XYZ file of C-alpha atoms in Angstrom:
703
model
C -0.029 0.012 -0.043
C 1.291 3.412 -0.809
C 0.309 7.003 -0.407
C -2.039 8.307 -3.173
C -0.664 11.591 -4.471
C -3.425 14.174 -4.564
C -3.576 15.851 -7.964
C -6.332 17.387 -9.974
C -9.475 15.482 -9.029
C -11.486 13.994 -11.996
C -14.701 15.423 -10.712
C -16.270 14.969 -14.158
C -16.225 11.323 -13.501
C -17.697 11.728 -10.063
C -20.748 13.588 -11.370
C -21.210 10.979 -14.135
C -20.882 8.177 -11.606
C -23.546 9.666 -9.361
C -25.823 10.038 -12.404
C -25.058 6.320 -13.315
C -25.831 5.220 -9.761
C -29.190 6.970 -9.681
C -30.274 5.950 -13.199
C -28.428 2.693 -13.523
C -27.974 3.531 -17.151
C -24.508 2.695 -18.739
C -23.226 5.027 -21.345
C -19.951 5.660 -23.223
C -19.349 8.914 -21.492
C -19.353 7.212 -18.136
C -16.973 4.640 -19.355
C -14.540 7.136 -20.533
C -14.671 9.076 -17.167
C -14.251 5.791 -15.392
C -10.824 5.306 -17.137
C -9.905 8.774 -16.067
C -10.907 7.835 -12.429
C -8.901 4.623 -12.480
C -5.892 6.605 -13.701
C -6.143 8.973 -10.916
C -5.726 6.014 -8.504
C -2.946 4.572 -10.500
C -5.126 1.885 -12.200
C -4.888 -0.394 -9.126
C -6.600 -1.112 -5.939
C -5.713 1.522 -3.313
C -5.474 -1.091 -0.596
C -3.774 -4.228 -1.970
C -2.145 -2.656 -5.102
C -3.701 -5.436 -7.398
C -3.451 -3.860 -10.953
C -6.484 -3.433 -13.212
C -5.171 -6.206 -15.551
C -5.246 -8.819 -12.805
C -8.381 -7.844 -10.852
C -11.739 -6.335 -11.416
C -11.747 -2.979 -9.981
C -14.707 -0.831 -8.718
C -15.564 2.471 -7.290
C -16.121 2.193 -3.590
C -16.215 4.032 -0.421
C -13.733 4.519 2.484
C -16.354 5.111 5.067
C -19.335 2.740 4.414
C -22.549 4.644 3.522
C -25.186 1.911 4.308
C -24.447 1.351 8.051
C -21.181 1.017 9.599
C -19.678 -1.642 11.980
C -17.130 -0.685 14.448
C -15.248 -3.997 14.988
C -13.379 -2.715 18.055
C -16.484 -2.437 20.259
C -19.050 -4.318 18.135
C -21.311 -1.107 17.710
C -23.322 -1.061 14.629
C -24.808 2.251 13.374
C -27.491 2.052 10.640
C -27.294 5.756 9.961
C -23.502 5.973 9.216
C -22.319 7.338 6.860
C -25.126 7.800 4.447
C -24.462 11.601 4.118
C -21.167 10.749 2.523
C -22.845 8.842 -0.275
C -22.220 11.782 -2.787
C -18.984 13.153 -1.231
C -15.981 12.976 -3.592
C -13.412 12.666 -0.901
C -15.129 9.424 0.369
C -14.641 7.496 -2.759
C -11.692 5.361 -3.978
C -10.809 2.498 -6.273
C -10.595 -0.970 -4.914
C -10.776 -4.653 -6.052
C -13.610 -6.826 -5.473
C -11.815 -8.942 -2.921
C -10.839 -5.770 -0.826
C -14.319 -4.480 -1.018
C -15.880 -7.786 -0.026
C -13.491 -8.043 2.911
C -14.097 -4.423 3.983
C -17.770 -4.731 3.750
C -19.288 -2.213 6.259
C -16.480 -2.436 8.724
C -15.190 0.790 9.902
C -12.980 0.287 12.945
C -12.622 3.262 15.507
C -11.216 3.891 18.898
C -14.252 5.484 20.745
C -17.595 6.402 19.207
C -18.746 7.250 15.885
C -19.108 10.973 14.965
C -22.540 12.655 14.987
C -24.876 12.155 12.029
C -24.219 14.698 9.239
C -20.773 15.554 10.646
C -18.620 17.855 8.545
C -14.929 17.292 7.579
C -13.605 18.761 10.751
C -15.747 16.617 12.882
C -14.918 13.453 10.760
C -11.171 14.159 11.182
C -11.666 13.939 14.935
C -12.672 10.321 14.754
C -9.954 7.914 15.805
C -10.115 5.668 12.778
C -8.061 2.580 12.596
C -8.432 1.931 8.851
C -5.666 3.435 6.714
C -6.841 5.855 4.142
C -4.285 5.981 1.340
C -5.443 9.392 0.164
C -4.829 10.921 3.644
C -2.435 8.796 5.594
C 1.123 7.494 4.827
C 0.808 3.750 4.746
C 4.608 3.392 4.690
C 4.624 4.327 8.381
C 2.489 1.303 9.286
C 3.927 -1.608 7.496
C 6.995 -4.017 7.045
C 7.426 -6.646 4.504
C 9.313 -9.912 4.303
C 10.850 -11.473 1.299
C 8.057 -14.032 1.055
C 5.600 -11.234 0.299
C 3.927 -11.089 3.612
C 2.876 -7.655 4.989
C 3.629 -7.154 8.677
C 2.089 -4.419 10.906
C 4.238 -1.814 12.656
C 1.322 -0.036 14.328
C -2.058 -0.816 15.671
C -3.572 0.950 12.629
C -1.479 -1.086 10.248
C -2.631 -4.359 11.921
C -6.334 -3.493 11.886
C -6.078 -2.533 8.303
C -4.324 -5.784 7.398
C -7.056 -7.874 9.160
C -9.985 -5.958 7.942
C -8.881 -5.989 4.206
C -7.283 -9.572 4.467
C -4.079 -8.124 2.870
C -2.214 -11.455 3.534
C -4.545 -13.553 1.404
C -2.645 -16.102 -0.606
C -2.993 -14.326 -3.960
C -1.488 -11.213 -2.561
C 1.395 -12.880 -0.862
C 2.214 -14.751 -4.037
C 1.950 -11.632 -6.114
C 4.104 -9.579 -3.780
C 6.692 -12.276 -3.523
C 6.949 -12.499 -7.320
C 7.333 -8.751 -7.863
C 9.900 -8.352 -5.070
C 12.018 -11.299 -6.456
C 12.141 -9.841 -9.910
C 12.804 -6.388 -8.576
C 15.561 -7.699 -6.248
C 17.213 -9.299 -9.291
C 16.936 -6.181 -11.086
C 18.694 -4.167 -8.379
C 21.544 -6.839 -8.200
C 21.936 -6.453 -11.935
C 22.012 -2.749 -11.698
C 24.916 -2.798 -9.140
C 26.798 -5.474 -11.193
C 26.586 -3.266 -14.309
C 27.827 -0.301 -12.557
C 24.645 2.016 -12.547
C 23.555 1.241 -16.132
C 21.107 4.091 -17.113
C 18.570 1.751 -18.857
C 18.413 -0.411 -15.687
C 18.123 2.614 -13.500
C 15.061 3.660 -15.665
C 13.593 0.194 -15.195
C 13.988 0.414 -11.336
C 12.238 3.877 -11.500
C 9.400 2.220 -13.451
C 9.126 -0.413 -10.763
C 8.613 1.986 -7.958
C 6.233 4.469 -9.746
C 2.740 4.793 -8.258
C 1.141 2.875 -11.150
C 3.613 -0.148 -10.648
C 1.970 -3.242 -9.079
C 2.906 -3.814 -5.462
C 5.060 -0.810 -5.481
C 4.917 -0.730 -1.594
C 7.006 -3.754 -1.052
C 9.521 -2.726 -3.748
C 9.979 0.840 -2.313
C 10.414 -0.659 1.170
C 13.178 -3.016 0.092
C 14.768 -0.331 -1.955
C 15.089 1.753 1.209
C 16.679 -1.260 2.934
C 19.159 -1.635 0.118
C 20.102 2.134 0.339
C 20.451 1.921 4.038
C 22.715 -1.163 3.852
C 24.853 0.706 1.131
C 23.903 -1.916 -1.422
C 22.581 0.784 -3.628
C 23.517 4.495 -3.456
C 20.672 6.973 -2.951
C 20.187 8.687 -6.241
C 18.316 11.871 -7.033
C 16.055 10.044 -9.404
C 14.612 8.110 -6.323
C 13.384 11.448 -4.643
C 9.920 11.776 -6.330
C 9.040 8.226 -4.984
C 11.063 7.988 -1.772
C 11.066 11.711 -0.941
C 9.255 13.591 1.793
C 8.463 10.678 4.196
C 11.203 8.407 2.902
C 13.880 10.928 1.831
C 17.501 10.783 2.636
C 16.914 12.568 5.961
C 14.245 10.026 6.850
C 16.679 7.177 6.055
C 19.338 8.592 8.336
C 17.010 9.295 11.196
C 14.959 5.867 10.995
C 17.294 3.202 9.431
C 20.475 3.620 11.373
C 20.895 -0.056 12.336
C 22.757 -2.900 10.755
C 21.560 -5.683 8.472
C 21.133 -8.086 11.381
C 19.192 -5.698 13.443
C 16.795 -5.211 10.342
C 16.314 -8.828 10.086
C 15.611 -9.226 13.764
C 13.005 -6.431 13.427
C 11.085 -8.071 10.722
C 11.421 -11.614 12.362
C 10.172 -10.401 15.802
C 7.338 -8.189 14.166
C 6.179 -11.092 12.136
C 6.358 -13.558 15.144
C 4.440 -11.208 17.421
C 1.814 -10.440 14.694
C 1.253 -14.229 13.969
C 0.860 -15.020 17.663
C -1.824 -12.174 17.881
C -3.585 -13.586 14.790
C -3.550 -17.107 16.390
C -4.883 -15.608 19.597
C -7.685 -13.703 17.648
C -8.543 -16.912 15.836
C -9.205 -18.830 19.148
C -12.646 -17.564 19.481
C -16.328 -19.028 19.765
C -19.021 -17.245 17.879
C -21.443 -18.167 20.707
C -19.373 -16.366 23.338
C -20.161 -12.706 23.887
C -16.677 -12.136 25.091
C -15.222 -13.054 21.799
C -17.382 -10.653 19.673
C -14.489 -8.342 18.804
C -12.344 -11.293 17.495
C -15.423 -12.560 15.505
C -16.254 -9.170 14.106
C -12.568 -8.283 13.399
C -12.663 -9.651 9.780
C -14.907 -11.397 7.433
C -15.123 -15.234 7.688
C -15.867 -16.926 4.417
C -14.791 -20.413 3.293
C -11.643 -19.948 1.056
C -10.918 -23.527 0.318
C -12.021 -27.024 1.172
C -10.140 -30.385 1.003
C -12.031 -33.544 1.586
C -10.389 -36.899 1.766
C -12.121 -40.353 2.063
C -15.416 -38.877 3.225
C -18.124 -41.357 2.250
C -17.828 -41.771 -1.583
C -15.284 -38.948 -2.024
C -11.585 -39.840 -2.041
C -9.891 -36.582 -2.847
C -11.735 -33.432 -3.500
C -10.390 -29.901 -3.424
C -12.578 -26.746 -4.060
C -11.297 -23.175 -4.342
C -13.901 -20.637 -3.161
C -11.751 -17.688 -4.033
C -12.645 -17.478 -7.736
C -15.870 -15.611 -7.467
C -15.803 -11.940 -8.885
C -18.655 -10.815 -6.872
C -18.086 -7.543 -4.946
C -20.360 -8.964 -2.075
C -20.382 -12.531 -0.667
C -19.299 -15.158 -3.057
C -21.480 -18.029 -4.256
C -20.712 -21.544 -5.503
C -23.191 -23.844 -7.181
C -22.285 -27.525 -7.583
C -23.475 -29.371 -10.718
C -23.248 -33.101 -11.395
C -25.279 -36.282 -11.914
C -27.131 -37.953 -9.062
C -24.883 -39.924 -6.729
C -21.669 -38.131 -7.712
C -21.300 -36.702 -4.209
C -22.623 -33.108 -4.159
C -24.622 -33.716 -1.013
C -21.640 -35.304 0.608
C -19.559 -32.095 0.022
C -22.272 -30.103 1.857
C -22.301 -32.656 4.725
C -18.418 -32.435 4.974
C -18.463 -28.756 5.120
C -21.261 -28.759 7.719
C -19.453 -31.175 9.978
C -16.346 -29.124 9.771
C -18.048 -25.842 10.764
C -20.726 -26.827 13.254
C -18.567 -27.195 16.242
C -17.977 -30.135 18.582
C -21.189 -29.680 20.620
C -23.373 -29.797 17.504
C -21.367 -32.749 15.932
C -22.104 -34.850 18.985
C -25.743 -33.851 18.885
C -26.226 -34.724 15.191
C -23.548 -37.372 14.369
C -23.617 -38.832 17.866
C -21.022 -41.702 18.015
C -21.085 -42.479 14.339
C -17.954 -40.756 12.973
C -16.718 -44.021 11.600
C -19.849 -44.212 9.322
C -18.449 -41.419 7.286
C -15.160 -43.104 6.291
C -14.872 -44.325 2.640
C -15.626 -48.034 2.436
C -12.203 -48.744 0.843
C -10.139 -46.597 3.239
C -9.302 -46.633 6.991
C -9.372 -42.988 7.720
C -10.023 -39.493 6.215
C -10.073 -35.766 6.934
C -11.808 -32.525 6.130
C -9.854 -29.360 5.903
C -11.432 -25.948 5.682
C -9.531 -22.704 5.216
C -11.521 -19.625 6.485
C -10.569 -16.027 5.567
C -7.796 -14.529 7.703
C -7.077 -17.738 9.658
C -3.477 -19.052 9.690
C -4.456 -22.628 10.680
C -7.270 -24.416 8.876
C -10.136 -26.152 10.593
C -9.316 -29.848 10.297
C -11.548 -32.732 11.236
C -10.199 -36.347 11.192
C -12.144 -39.557 11.386
C -11.359 -43.222 11.305
C -13.234 -46.566 10.925
C -11.589 -47.594 14.370
C -13.052 -44.626 16.207
C -16.590 -43.415 16.927
C -15.456 -39.859 17.518
C -14.073 -36.991 15.495
C -10.759 -35.443 16.142
C -8.722 -32.756 14.591
C -7.295 -29.204 15.138
C -9.010 -25.808 15.458
C -12.378 -27.601 15.346
C -13.914 -27.559 18.817
C -15.617 -24.161 18.902
C -17.862 -22.831 15.967
C -16.211 -20.081 14.167
C -19.169 -18.904 11.858
C -22.849 -18.932 11.751
C -24.026 -21.840 9.481
C -27.180 -23.233 8.274
C -27.442 -26.381 6.080
C -30.501 -27.656 4.269
C -31.086 -30.883 2.500
C -33.139 -31.379 -0.730
C -36.282 -32.161 1.264
C -37.223 -29.187 3.195
C -40.550 -29.946 4.935
C -42.904 -27.372 6.459
C -43.630 -27.710 10.167
C -46.899 -29.412 11.424
C -49.678 -27.726 13.117
C -47.992 -27.690 16.472
C -46.946 -23.851 17.187
C -43.810 -23.123 19.279
C -42.608 -20.122 21.117
C -39.437 -21.607 22.109
C -36.936 -19.910 19.770
C -33.661 -20.580 21.467
C -30.539 -18.819 20.096
C -28.905 -21.069 17.470
C -25.496 -20.716 15.817
C -25.572 -23.833 13.518
C -28.872 -24.948 12.168
C -27.867 -28.026 10.106
C -30.204 -30.662 11.094
C -32.229 -30.694 8.012
C -29.138 -31.625 5.761
C -28.722 -34.826 7.912
C -32.349 -35.580 8.583
C -34.961 -34.994 5.811
C -37.694 -35.175 8.437
C -36.373 -32.308 10.399
C -38.737 -29.393 9.382
C -38.019 -25.758 8.747
C -38.984 -23.120 11.149
C -42.594 -22.284 11.827
C -42.371 -18.904 10.140
C -45.752 -17.630 11.344
C -45.019 -18.399 14.994
C -41.561 -16.876 14.809
C -42.610 -13.777 13.056
C -45.457 -13.112 15.475
C -43.093 -13.737 18.458
C -40.548 -11.034 17.261
C -40.690 -7.606 18.791
C -41.334 -4.612 16.356
C -37.652 -3.823 15.567
C -36.662 -7.343 14.767
C -39.855 -8.075 12.859
C -39.077 -5.172 10.525
C -35.639 -6.475 9.713
C -36.787 -10.147 9.113
C -39.729 -8.972 7.106
C -37.537 -6.725 4.855
C -35.455 -9.682 3.911
C -38.516 -11.853 3.085
C -39.921 -9.036 0.993
C -36.904 -8.768 -1.075
C -37.152 -12.500 -2.120
C -40.727 -12.261 -3.529
C -41.035 -11.905 -7.291
C -43.855 -9.392 -6.985
C -44.153 -6.392 -4.661
C -45.520 -7.500 -1.335
C -46.076 -6.131 2.087
C -45.959 -8.370 5.205
C -48.421 -7.536 7.983
C -48.430 -8.786 11.444
C -51.936 -9.030 13.117
C -51.096 -8.806 16.897
C -54.587 -9.752 18.085
C -54.926 -13.165 16.195
C -51.149 -13.867 15.980
C -51.292 -14.025 12.227
C -49.097 -13.083 9.321
C -50.685 -11.653 6.046
C -49.189 -10.893 2.644
C -50.607 -7.791 1.020
C -50.169 -8.101 -2.851
C -51.368 -5.487 -5.327
C -54.923 -7.078 -5.748
C -55.241 -9.264 -2.524
C -54.296 -9.953 1.017
C -53.455 -13.539 1.772
C -52.828 -15.387 4.988
C -49.477 -17.142 5.217
C -51.145 -20.614 5.510
C -53.075 -20.063 2.209
C -50.008 -19.468 0.043
C -48.683 -22.178 -2.067
C -46.093 -24.685 -0.672
C -43.413 -23.119 -2.863
C -44.077 -19.665 -1.306
C -44.200 -21.001 2.208
C -40.999 -23.007 1.715
C -39.005 -19.947 0.578
C -40.550 -17.866 3.463
C -39.556 -20.502 6.026
C -36.041 -20.748 4.554
C -35.578 -16.914 4.688
C -37.072 -16.801 8.213
C -34.826 -19.651 9.279
C -31.722 -17.780 7.935
C -32.625 -14.500 9.661
C -33.414 -16.251 12.974
C -29.836 -17.575 13.228
C -28.152 -14.326 11.663
C -29.832 -11.887 14.109
C -28.024 -13.566 16.985
C -25.024 -11.708 15.991
C -26.078 -9.282 13.200
C -28.648 -6.718 12.318
C -30.158 -7.003 8.915
C -28.316 -5.824 5.745
C -24.803 -6.604 7.245
C -25.546 -10.266 8.282
C -22.670 -12.489 7.485
C -22.635 -16.261 7.590
C -22.667 -19.498 5.586
C -25.681 -21.262 4.099
C -25.592 -24.627 2.380
C -28.546 -25.689 0.325
C -28.938 -28.990 -1.458
C -31.003 -28.854 -4.619
C -31.578 -25.150 -4.534
C -34.332 -25.563 -7.278
C -36.579 -27.862 -5.265
C -40.087 -26.762 -4.794
C -39.599 -23.734 -7.204
C -41.655 -22.500 -10.040
C -39.430 -21.958 -13.202
C -39.811 -18.162 -12.952
C -38.642 -18.253 -9.401
C -35.906 -20.645 -10.395
C -34.576 -17.889 -12.758
C -34.762 -15.244 -10.022
C -33.771 -17.245 -6.956
C -30.042 -16.545 -6.891
C -30.605 -12.811 -7.558
C -33.275 -12.526 -4.876
C -31.194 -14.319 -2.218
C -28.279 -12.012 -3.138
C -30.428 -8.929 -2.589
C -31.875 -10.175 0.584
C -28.625 -11.561 2.164
C -25.666 -9.847 0.212
C -23.031 -10.627 2.851
C -23.893 -14.394 3.249
C -21.862 -16.926 1.444
C -24.177 -19.562 -0.312
C -22.991 -22.956 -1.427
C -25.758 -24.888 -3.294
C -26.330 -27.796 -5.634
C -28.834 -27.939 -8.459
C -29.960 -29.857 -11.432
C -31.756 -26.932 -13.166
C -30.026 -24.760 -15.696
C -32.501 -21.921 -14.891
C -31.092 -21.678 -11.458
C -27.712 -20.631 -12.808
C -29.053 -17.349 -13.711
C -27.744 -14.697 -11.453
C -24.444 -16.390 -10.851
C -21.243 -14.698 -11.720
C -18.133 -16.015 -13.598
C -16.319 -18.785 -11.614
C -19.371 -19.252 -9.348
C -20.195 -22.726 -10.809
C -18.397 -25.955 -10.489
C -19.049 -29.389 -12.108
C -18.533 -32.699 -10.314
C -17.589 -35.658 -12.719
C -17.004 -39.248 -12.010
C -14.646 -41.204 -14.222
C -13.444 -44.707 -13.293
C -14.737 -44.368 -9.749
C -12.680 -41.110 -9.462
C -14.537 -38.024 -8.527
C -13.298 -34.693 -9.634
C -14.236 -30.938 -9.526
C -13.983 -28.731 -12.602
C -14.082 -24.995 -11.828
C -12.462 -23.531 -14.922
C -15.656 -23.184 -16.864
C -16.960 -20.597 -19.473
C -19.176 -17.826 -18.353
C -22.686 -18.933 -18.626
C -24.038 -15.320 -18.908
C -25.868 -14.808 -22.213
C -26.287 -18.582 -22.917
C -29.553 -19.936 -23.834
C -30.918 -22.882 -21.727
C -30.176 -25.451 -24.518
C -26.698 -24.052 -24.713
C -26.142 -24.460 -21.038
C -27.501 -27.930 -21.153
C -25.071 -28.963 -23.984
C -22.023 -27.095 -22.453
C -19.500 -28.245 -19.931
C -22.121 -27.406 -17.152
C -24.413 -30.360 -17.799
C -22.509 -32.266 -20.411
C -25.350 -33.301 -22.700
C -24.609 -33.845 -26.308
C -28.026 -32.883 -27.355
C -31.347 -32.034 -25.550
C -33.271 -34.810 -27.248
C -32.845 -37.997 -25.134
C -32.409 -40.446 -28.075
C -29.822 -38.218 -29.743
C -27.841 -37.764 -26.450
C -27.715 -41.560 -26.045
C -26.465 -41.943 -29.574
C -23.946 -39.135 -29.230
C -22.701 -40.761 -25.947
C -21.940 -44.124 -27.644
C -20.585 -42.461 -30.757
C -18.054 -40.378 -28.811
C -17.110 -43.395 -26.724
C -16.139 -45.384 -29.878
C -14.427 -42.500 -31.679
C -12.108 -42.012 -28.685
C -10.512 -45.291 -29.621
C -7.812 -44.533 -32.144
C -7.713 -48.210 -33.341
C -11.317 -49.427 -33.371
C -12.070 -53.112 -34.241
C -13.948 -54.082 -37.303
C -17.124 -54.491 -35.338
C -16.568 -51.017 -33.539
C -15.992 -49.386 -36.945
C -19.230 -51.049 -38.193
C -21.124 -49.605 -35.250
C -19.650 -46.196 -35.753
C -20.915 -46.245 -39.351
C -24.372 -47.304 -38.046
C -24.496 -44.497 -35.577
C -23.317 -41.977 -38.125
C -26.325 -43.114 -40.237
C -28.618 -42.323 -37.266
C -26.970 -38.911 -36.713
C -27.279 -38.225 -40.493
C -31.038 -38.547 -40.232
C -31.097 -35.601 -37.750
C -28.600 -33.617 -39.948
C -25.942 -33.822 -37.325
C -22.907 -34.703 -39.489
C -23.325 -32.469 -42.316
C -24.648 -32.648 -45.960
C -21.568 -32.112 -48.118
C -18.330 -33.888 -48.067
C -16.719 -30.668 -46.737
C -19.164 -30.557 -43.903
C -18.856 -34.153 -43.164
C -14.965 -33.930 -42.930
C -15.312 -30.853 -40.603
C -17.812 -32.473 -38.415
C -15.942 -35.751 -38.173
C -12.679 -33.939 -37.236
C -14.551 -31.966 -34.463
C -16.307 -35.100 -33.199
C -13.015 -37.090 -32.846
C -11.407 -34.096 -31.094
C -14.318 -33.838 -28.588
C -14.414 -37.537 -28.014
C -10.706 -37.453 -27.026
C -11.313 -34.466 -24.992
C -14.115 -35.977 -22.966
C -12.346 -39.438 -22.704
C -9.206 -37.817 -21.166
C -11.511 -35.403 -18.973
C -9.608 -32.316 -20.371
C -10.545 -28.884 -21.132
C -10.556 -27.422 -24.548
C -6.990 -26.020 -25.296
C -6.946 -23.596 -28.117
C -3.179 -23.766 -28.257
C -3.194 -27.423 -29.375
C -6.552 -27.463 -30.969
C -5.325 -26.293 -34.458
C -2.622 -28.931 -34.679
C -4.953 -31.628 -33.282
C -7.462 -30.861 -35.975
C -4.882 -30.959 -38.695
C -3.622 -34.302 -37.622
C -7.186 -35.683 -37.468
C -8.104 -34.240 -40.994
C -4.939 -35.746 -42.349
C -5.890 -39.257 -41.052
C -9.407 -38.895 -42.410
C -8.366 -38.124 -46.035
C -8.406 -41.755 -46.890
C -12.245 -41.706 -46.031
C -12.940 -39.197 -48.616
C-alpha cells in the first residue's frame, strides 16, 4: 500500500458516476470518465495494489454509506455514513476482494461521529483503517521477502486484518514482484549503474507499478545497507516521508538488526492472529475477535469422506463484490450432497457434531479406506479447521475444530414445512444444520416466529423476506390473532393460504434470519448457508430469479448450493459454478468453466455445465456411444461397423453435415471432442489447431 498523491481530481467522472448510480444507465461517457478515475488512483486497488489487468476494480467508499460496524466495540450504526454517499473525498478505487473483505467495517477507537458530521468532525474520529489518500501507509507496514505484509502499528494491523491483505494471491503476487525487483537491483549494481537499468528500477517504484509498496520498502533497505546509493532520481518516489533525511533518522541499524526487527514483528503478529482465531462465535466475550474480519470459506479439501476420495474446491474465484457463491452441478450420486455434509461437519462445532452425528464418525469413512479428513480454510485464519475420522473410532478429532467459528445453516433437498404444532421456544442457534442430515427435520414455523418477534426485529426479518418475492408485497403482522398476512397488489392472503413453494421460501428466509440476528442486524448479516437442490419446490420463474433474490436479501452471506436446473444458474457470476464428474470411480471438480451469462438454456445443457450432447434424449444416447467409440484410435472391425451405423442415425437428424466438406469438418471435430471427453480435459486452443490438422490428415483416406 502506498500514499495516493493528490492531484487534479477528476470530478467530471464523479458527477457522471452519481448519475449512473441513480439511473443505472450505462453510457460511453461514463466509461471514459471511469478510465480517468482509475488513472487518478494509478489503475490499481488503493489497498492491496492489485493492478487493473489482474483484478476487477470498482468504485467504492472509504467510510461505508449503508451502515457501519465498529469492530473494536461491536457497535453497529445504521445511519452512518449515509450523508457521504455523494461526497467525492469518500470514494476510492478498490478490487472486488478488498471491497468484499472491508464490507461495512469501519474500526474506530471510541464512538462514531454525530450524524451529518462535517470534515472537521470526521477528522476527529480516531479511525483505525488506513486511508491511502490521507495517511502515509509506509509508516504502518513492514514486509518480508516471502511477500507477507507485517504491521508496525495498531492501525496497520487492523487494516491488514479488515482487508485480508495477507490472502494467498497477494502474498504470491508480492513475492514474485519483489523477487524480480531484487534481481533487477543486483543486476544494476553489477553493471555499475547502467542508465537503462536505472530507468527500469524507477518504473518499478512508480505509483502505477503493481505492489510498489514492497519494492519501495526493500529499495530503502538496500540504500540503508549501502547496497545501492541514494540517487536523485529516487526522490519523487522516496522523498518527503522516505527521503534521505528520513533514512538517516530511521534506518541507522545494521542488517542483522533489520532482520531481527522483521522476524520479531512477524512472530508477534502471527501470535496475535492465532490468539484472535481462538474464539467462539457463541461467546459474547469473543465478539471483537469474531467481528474483526470477514469469515468466508476460502478452500475445502475432503479426503475419504463417504464416496469422496480426494476433493479440493477453491472458493476464491468468484468475482462478486459482495459475498461469493458456489453452485455445484453433477449427476445424481456423484457426491454433491456429501460435500455439503462434509463442510457442515467441519464448521458446526464439537457440541453440535455430538448432537447430530452422535458416536457415528466411523460411518463417514470411505468403504475402501481406514481414515479420512476434512480441511477448511476460513478467511484470515492461519491454521485451517481440520476434522479427522477413522473406521476404528466413533469420535471425530482434529485441530481448531472444537468451537464454531461462523454462523452456519444447512438444508437438504427435502425441506418440509412444520406441522400444526406452534412453538414459542426459539432458542439462540449458531448452527442450524439438522435438515441436511435428517430430511424429516422441518423448517421453522415462520408464522409463530414472526409473530413472536418484537417490532424492531420483525421489521428487519420482514424486509429480507419481501426482497425475495417476485412481486411487490407487504408483510403484515396481526397482533390480536397472531397471524401473518401478505398484501399483494390485488389481494391480502394469509401465510397458510400461500402455495407450498411460497411457504418453503418464506420458511427458509425466516430460518436464515433467525440465526443471523443472534450476531448481526439486517443488511450486514454474514454467515454461510448450504442448500442441497436449491431449485427444489420452485416454479420456473422463481428458479430464474432465486439467486438474484437471495443475493439481494442476504448480500453478505456466502451460499453454497447444488442444483440440477439450468434456470437456477441465472444470477451467478463467472467462476461461481463447479461441475462434479465421476470417471473410473474417481470423482473430480472442474471450476475452470466458460461464463454462462448470455447462454440459452439449450446451450447451457449442452455445455460443460451439464455435459449433454443434445437435448433430445435419443440423440444424447447416440452421441454418448458415438463419442465413446471415436475416442479409440484403433477401433475393431465391429466397432467401426457400429460407428458407421451411428453416423447413419445422426445423418437422419442432420448432425454430421450434408456435403463432403461439412462431413469432414464434423468428423474432425467429433473425434477431437471424443478424445477431450475421454481424457477429461479442457478445450485447449493452443493445441486445437494442430490436433485438428492431424485428424483431418488421417481422415483423407475416407473421402
